[in-house]
Short mmCIF file of C-alpha atoms in Angstrom, two decimals:
data_model
loop_
_atom_site.label_atom_id
_atom_site.label_comp_id
_atom_site.label_asym_id
_atom_site.label_seq_id
_atom_site.Cartn_x
_atom_site.Cartn_y
_atom_site.Cartn_z
CA MET A 1 92.37 126.92 87.42
CA PRO A 2 89.18 125.96 85.45
CA ARG A 3 86.12 125.75 87.06
CA LEU A 4 84.93 122.35 87.29
CA ILE A 5 81.00 120.96 87.07
CA PRO A 6 80.25 117.46 88.71
CA THR A 7 78.30 115.84 86.08
CA GLY A 8 75.90 113.58 88.06
CA THR A 9 78.93 110.34 86.93
CA CYS A 10 81.67 109.72 89.51
CA TRP A 11 84.97 110.57 88.25
CA CYS A 12 86.66 107.97 90.00
CA GLY A 13 85.61 106.26 86.87
CA CYS A 14 83.66 103.59 87.73
CA GLY A 15 80.60 104.74 86.57
CA THR A 16 78.54 104.98 89.71
CA GLU A 17 75.52 107.95 89.16
CA VAL A 18 76.06 110.67 92.20
CA GLY A 19 73.83 113.18 93.28
CA ILE A 20 73.89 117.01 92.48
CA GLY A 21 76.88 119.02 93.03
CA SER A 22 79.19 115.68 93.48
CA PHE A 23 82.29 114.96 92.08
CA PHE A 24 82.25 110.81 93.53
CA ALA A 25 80.42 108.40 94.95
CA ARG A 26 80.87 108.06 99.16
CA GLY A 27 84.63 107.10 99.47
CA HIS A 28 85.57 107.07 95.71
CA ASP A 29 87.49 110.44 95.80
CA LYS A 30 90.04 108.78 97.72
CA ILE A 31 90.12 105.63 95.83
CA ALA A 32 91.01 108.33 93.10
CA GLU A 33 93.30 110.07 94.66
CA ALA A 34 94.95 106.70 95.91
CA ALA A 35 95.39 105.77 92.58
CA LEU A 36 96.78 108.85 91.29
CA LEU A 37 99.79 108.40 94.55
CA VAL A 38 100.59 105.62 93.52
CA THR A 39 100.62 106.27 89.28
CA GLU A 40 102.86 109.17 89.71
CA TYR A 41 104.87 108.14 93.15
CA GLY A 42 105.19 104.39 92.79
CA SER A 43 104.51 104.78 97.06
CA PHE A 44 101.95 106.85 98.44
CA VAL A 45 102.70 109.74 100.61
CA PRO A 46 106.39 108.69 101.05
CA GLN A 47 107.57 109.03 98.15
CA LEU A 48 105.33 112.27 97.12
CA LEU A 49 107.15 114.28 100.32
CA HIS A 50 110.68 112.74 98.62
CA LYS A 51 109.93 114.24 95.89
CA HIS A 52 108.57 117.34 96.97
CA GLY A 53 111.99 118.09 99.51
CA TYR A 54 110.24 116.82 102.58
CA GLY A 55 111.04 114.19 104.47
CA PRO A 56 113.50 112.98 107.64
CA GLY A 57 115.54 116.06 108.78
CA HIS A 58 113.38 118.15 106.07
CA GLY A 59 110.15 119.01 108.17
CA THR A 60 106.40 118.18 106.57
CA PRO A 61 104.57 120.77 104.74
CA SER A 62 102.59 121.51 107.39
CA LEU A 63 106.16 123.18 109.85
CA ARG A 64 107.69 124.94 105.96
CA LEU A 65 105.36 128.13 105.87
CA PRO A 66 106.15 130.23 103.27
#
């Protein structure tokens, strides 16, 4: 994976200036993460888990060690 460099602007797209070494304004990483999950999986975590084979009767990522 490429090394990412903070730009001084929040990566969620809001345009807020952020401090040196930061990618996001406080809390905006979770906003961006939630938006990505809705876009990719429709309804957050349950759809994400289902798509990857997790859920009732299938364990969770923390329990399915390689």
